[in-house]
Amino acid sequence: AKNVDNYKFTAKAPSAQGSIVPTSVELQEDGKTVIARFEADALVDNTTYEVTAQNIIAAKFNKLVEFEGTVTVKEDTTAATLKSVKYAGGNNITATFSEPVAIQGAVVRVDGKNVTVTDVAAATKAGNYTYTINVGEDLAKLGSHNVTIVGLKDLAGNESTTLTGSYTVSNDTVA
């Protein structure tokens, strides 16, 4: 299930795109679902693809029946939303979004003060859109802090409205 060569996506007419192979596939914890990733712009909006999965070996090493189906890629017209913000220690916060984003082009404010995003690390697990954001200054002051993000765009260019969240820093009471 983890071999990209086992998966083929063929664009149906009127598209002339032909067949494409994912750059990676990731079997999910349920053992039945695979998330396929592609090169940027490999999938064409508003196109239906015939999907074939073959030579798939189950956990007990028996060969599974070939799968055939279709999937339609729709144009992304929905902007990202902010799901959570957490303090991550030192100069870092983590922000989790509903989809992949280009955080470095956005304005980030903590407690009303613009902060410079100096470094960003995105989660690498498919479906996890959590970014560790270094904002260049210590955010460890005890208490609750408000985060505002303006001008954030997803990877399709959809700009979010002003996004807000908060995080709390407390004393470590565990011995």
mmCIF file of C-alpha atoms in Angstrom:
data_model
loop_
_atom_site.group_PDB
_atom_site.id
_atom_site.type_symbol
_atom_site.label_atom_id
_atom_site.label_comp_id
_atom_site.label_asym_id
_atom_site.label_seq_id
_atom_site.Cartn_x
_atom_site.Cartn_y
_atom_site.Cartn_z
ATOM 1 C CA ALA A 1 0.000 0.000 0.000
ATOM 2 C CA LYS A 2 2.990 2.309 0.417
ATOM 3 C CA ASN A 3 4.459 1.951 -3.104
ATOM 4 C CA VAL A 4 3.524 4.913 -5.345
ATOM 5 C CA ASP A 5 3.864 2.729 -8.446
ATOM 6 C CA ASN A 6 0.787 0.784 -7.301
ATOM 7 C CA TYR A 7 -1.434 3.827 -7.908
ATOM 8 C CA LYS A 8 -2.386 5.376 -11.231
ATOM 9 C CA PHE A 9 -4.543 8.451 -11.763
ATOM 10 C CA THR A 10 -5.739 8.951 -15.352
ATOM 11 C CA ALA A 11 -7.557 12.142 -16.320
ATOM 12 C CA LYS A 12 -10.830 11.527 -18.127
ATOM 13 C CA ALA A 13 -11.940 13.444 -21.234
ATOM 14 C CA PRO A 14 -12.070 16.275 -22.064
ATOM 15 C CA SER A 15 -8.736 16.624 -20.221
ATOM 16 C CA ALA A 16 -5.677 15.671 -22.256
ATOM 17 C CA GLN A 17 -3.494 15.350 -19.151
ATOM 18 C CA GLY A 18 -3.087 11.574 -19.242
ATOM 19 C CA SER A 19 -1.813 9.484 -16.318
ATOM 20 C CA ILE A 20 0.018 10.718 -13.233
ATOM 21 C CA VAL A 21 1.617 8.899 -10.300
ATOM 22 C CA PRO A 22 1.682 10.277 -6.749
ATOM 23 C CA THR A 23 4.994 11.478 -5.299
ATOM 24 C CA SER A 24 4.171 9.702 -2.036
ATOM 25 C CA VAL A 25 1.424 7.655 -0.432
ATOM 26 C CA GLU A 26 0.772 7.303 3.277
ATOM 27 C CA LEU A 27 -1.276 4.466 4.713
ATOM 28 C CA GLN A 28 -3.488 5.753 7.503
ATOM 29 C CA GLU A 29 -3.944 4.165 10.937
ATOM 30 C CA ASP A 30 -7.185 2.434 9.895
ATOM 31 C CA GLY A 31 -5.131 0.280 7.500
ATOM 32 C CA LYS A 32 -7.651 0.957 4.715
ATOM 33 C CA THR A 33 -7.162 4.574 3.723
ATOM 34 C CA VAL A 34 -4.248 6.008 1.751
ATOM 35 C CA ILE A 35 -3.422 9.687 1.349
ATOM 36 C CA ALA A 36 -1.710 10.312 -1.990
ATOM 37 C CA ARG A 37 0.434 13.409 -2.508
ATOM 38 C CA PHE A 38 1.336 14.905 -5.874
ATOM 39 C CA GLU A 39 3.727 17.490 -7.253
ATOM 40 C CA ALA A 40 2.362 21.049 -7.082
ATOM 41 C CA ASP A 41 -0.116 21.674 -9.910
ATOM 42 C CA ALA A 42 -0.116 17.980 -10.943
ATOM 43 C CA LEU A 43 -3.854 17.671 -10.342
ATOM 44 C CA VAL A 44 -6.039 19.858 -12.542
ATOM 45 C CA ASP A 45 -9.062 21.609 -11.001
ATOM 46 C CA ASN A 46 -12.493 20.405 -12.114
ATOM 47 C CA THR A 47 -11.057 17.199 -13.590
ATOM 48 C CA THR A 48 -12.227 13.652 -12.957
ATOM 49 C CA TYR A 49 -9.536 10.992 -12.614
ATOM 50 C CA GLU A 50 -9.906 7.244 -12.943
ATOM 51 C CA VAL A 51 -8.002 5.738 -10.027
ATOM 52 C CA THR A 52 -6.424 2.292 -10.103
ATOM 53 C CA ALA A 53 -4.729 0.661 -7.120
ATOM 54 C CA GLN A 54 -3.068 -2.671 -7.823
ATOM 55 C CA ASN A 55 -0.554 -5.083 -6.295
ATOM 56 C CA ILE A 56 -1.630 -4.052 -2.795
ATOM 57 C CA ILE A 57 -0.485 -6.418 -0.042
ATOM 58 C CA ALA A 58 -2.517 -6.615 3.176
ATOM 59 C CA ALA A 59 -1.052 -6.734 6.690
ATOM 60 C CA LYS A 60 -1.190 -10.556 6.592
ATOM 61 C CA PHE A 61 0.757 -10.507 3.294
ATOM 62 C CA ASN A 62 -2.150 -11.599 1.111
ATOM 63 C CA LYS A 63 -2.713 -9.769 -2.176
ATOM 64 C CA LEU A 64 -5.858 -7.647 -2.213
ATOM 65 C CA VAL A 65 -8.296 -7.228 -5.086
ATOM 66 C CA GLU A 66 -7.438 -4.409 -7.496
ATOM 67 C CA PHE A 67 -9.365 -1.210 -6.783
ATOM 68 C CA GLU A 68 -10.830 0.985 -9.483
ATOM 69 C CA GLY A 69 -12.832 4.148 -8.923
ATOM 70 C CA THR A 70 -13.024 7.819 -9.760
ATOM 71 C CA VAL A 71 -12.210 11.013 -7.940
ATOM 72 C CA THR A 72 -13.029 14.552 -9.042
ATOM 73 C CA VAL A 73 -10.677 17.374 -8.112
ATOM 74 C CA LYS A 74 -12.661 20.521 -7.432
ATOM 75 C CA GLU A 75 -11.249 24.029 -7.443
ATOM 76 C CA ASP A 76 -10.251 25.224 -3.958
ATOM 77 C CA THR A 77 -12.337 28.318 -3.260
ATOM 78 C CA THR A 78 -12.373 28.054 0.546
ATOM 79 C CA ALA A 79 -9.931 30.033 2.658
ATOM 80 C CA ALA A 80 -8.119 28.415 5.579
ATOM 81 C CA THR A 81 -9.427 28.696 9.121
ATOM 82 C CA LEU A 82 -7.427 28.754 12.356
ATOM 83 C CA LYS A 83 -8.223 25.726 14.511
ATOM 84 C CA SER A 84 -5.878 26.348 17.461
ATOM 85 C CA VAL A 85 -2.861 28.258 18.754
ATOM 86 C CA LYS A 86 -0.545 26.958 21.466
ATOM 87 C CA TYR A 87 2.589 28.177 23.164
ATOM 88 C CA ALA A 88 5.494 25.939 22.119
ATOM 89 C CA GLY A 89 8.259 27.328 24.325
ATOM 90 C CA GLY A 90 10.722 30.194 23.955
ATOM 91 C CA ASN A 91 10.008 32.208 20.814
ATOM 92 C CA ASN A 92 7.614 29.664 19.313
ATOM 93 C CA ILE A 93 3.900 29.147 18.951
ATOM 94 C CA THR A 94 2.127 26.415 17.031
ATOM 95 C CA ALA A 95 -0.835 27.269 14.866
ATOM 96 C CA THR A 96 -3.077 24.596 13.389
ATOM 97 C CA PHE A 97 -5.076 25.438 10.267
ATOM 98 C CA SER A 98 -7.787 23.663 8.293
ATOM 99 C CA GLU A 99 -5.489 23.287 5.257
ATOM 100 C CA PRO A 100 -1.918 24.084 4.150
ATOM 101 C CA VAL A 101 -1.078 27.814 4.244
ATOM 102 C CA ALA A 102 1.656 30.302 3.320
ATOM 103 C CA ILE A 103 2.143 31.757 6.819
ATOM 104 C CA GLN A 104 5.265 33.754 5.954
ATOM 105 C CA GLY A 105 3.246 36.165 3.815
ATOM 106 C CA ALA A 106 0.860 36.998 6.658
ATOM 107 C CA VAL A 107 0.986 39.602 9.433
ATOM 108 C CA VAL A 108 1.078 37.981 12.883
ATOM 109 C CA ARG A 109 0.290 39.925 16.041
ATOM 110 C CA VAL A 110 0.623 38.764 19.629
ATOM 111 C CA ASP A 111 -1.280 40.877 22.147
ATOM 112 C CA GLY A 112 -1.762 43.555 19.476
ATOM 113 C CA LYS A 113 1.953 43.871 18.676
ATOM 114 C CA ASN A 114 3.242 42.948 15.216
ATOM 115 C CA VAL A 115 5.828 40.176 15.455
ATOM 116 C CA THR A 116 8.260 39.117 12.781
ATOM 117 C CA VAL A 117 7.878 35.550 11.594
ATOM 118 C CA THR A 118 11.514 34.467 11.404
ATOM 119 C CA ASP A 119 11.179 30.738 10.872
ATOM 120 C CA VAL A 120 8.362 28.304 10.142
ATOM 121 C CA ALA A 121 8.301 24.523 10.325
ATOM 122 C CA ALA A 122 5.302 22.698 8.887
ATOM 123 C CA ALA A 123 4.147 19.306 10.089
ATOM 124 C CA THR A 124 5.082 16.560 7.639
ATOM 125 C CA LYS A 125 2.231 14.139 8.300
ATOM 126 C CA ALA A 126 -0.511 14.196 5.669
ATOM 127 C CA GLY A 127 -3.626 15.944 6.946
ATOM 128 C CA ASN A 128 -1.784 17.708 9.786
ATOM 129 C CA TYR A 129 -1.592 21.423 9.063
ATOM 130 C CA THR A 130 0.235 22.511 12.218
ATOM 131 C CA TYR A 131 3.020 25.065 11.839
ATOM 132 C CA THR A 132 5.628 25.877 14.466
ATOM 133 C CA ILE A 133 6.211 29.603 14.134
ATOM 134 C CA ASN A 134 9.241 31.389 15.527
ATOM 135 C CA VAL A 135 8.227 34.999 16.066
ATOM 136 C CA GLY A 136 11.636 36.291 17.107
ATOM 137 C CA GLU A 137 10.835 37.274 20.673
ATOM 138 C CA ASP A 138 10.100 35.569 23.952
ATOM 139 C CA LEU A 139 6.431 34.722 24.294
ATOM 140 C CA ALA A 140 6.754 33.054 27.684
ATOM 141 C CA LYS A 141 5.155 35.784 29.795
ATOM 142 C CA LEU A 142 2.701 34.145 32.194
ATOM 143 C CA GLY A 143 -0.980 34.568 31.370
ATOM 144 C CA SER A 144 -3.310 34.476 28.408
ATOM 145 C CA HIS A 145 -2.199 35.924 25.061
ATOM 146 C CA ASN A 146 -4.172 36.819 21.944
ATOM 147 C CA VAL A 147 -2.898 36.000 18.465
ATOM 148 C CA THR A 148 -4.203 37.707 15.338
ATOM 149 C CA ILE A 149 -3.263 36.685 11.801
ATOM 150 C CA VAL A 150 -4.067 38.949 8.854
ATOM 151 C CA GLY A 151 -3.405 38.424 5.162
ATOM 152 C CA LEU A 152 -3.021 34.636 5.397
ATOM 153 C CA LYS A 153 -3.447 32.743 2.133
ATOM 154 C CA ASP A 154 -3.845 29.055 1.494
ATOM 155 C CA LEU A 155 -1.791 27.386 -1.223
ATOM 156 C CA ALA A 156 -4.523 28.081 -3.791
ATOM 157 C CA GLY A 157 -4.300 31.825 -3.031
ATOM 158 C CA ASN A 158 -7.578 32.125 -1.075
ATOM 159 C CA GLU A 159 -7.140 34.833 1.560
ATOM 160 C CA SER A 160 -8.634 34.260 5.002
ATOM 161 C CA THR A 161 -10.479 36.908 6.940
ATOM 162 C CA THR A 162 -8.751 38.080 10.131
ATOM 163 C CA LEU A 163 -8.004 34.971 12.180
ATOM 164 C CA THR A 164 -7.825 35.046 15.968
ATOM 165 C CA GLY A 165 -6.803 32.601 18.657
ATOM 166 C CA SER A 166 -5.218 32.574 22.076
ATOM 167 C CA TYR A 167 -2.765 30.603 24.162
ATOM 168 C CA THR A 168 -1.955 30.528 27.857
ATOM 169 C CA VAL A 169 1.407 30.264 29.570
ATOM 170 C CA SER A 170 1.291 28.928 33.126
ATOM 171 C CA ASN A 171 3.751 27.874 35.779
ATOM 172 C CA ASP A 172 4.921 24.281 35.545
ATOM 173 C CA THR A 173 3.443 22.672 38.648
ATOM 174 C CA VAL A 174 4.597 19.119 37.917
ATOM 175 C CA ALA A 175 7.471 17.991 40.112
#
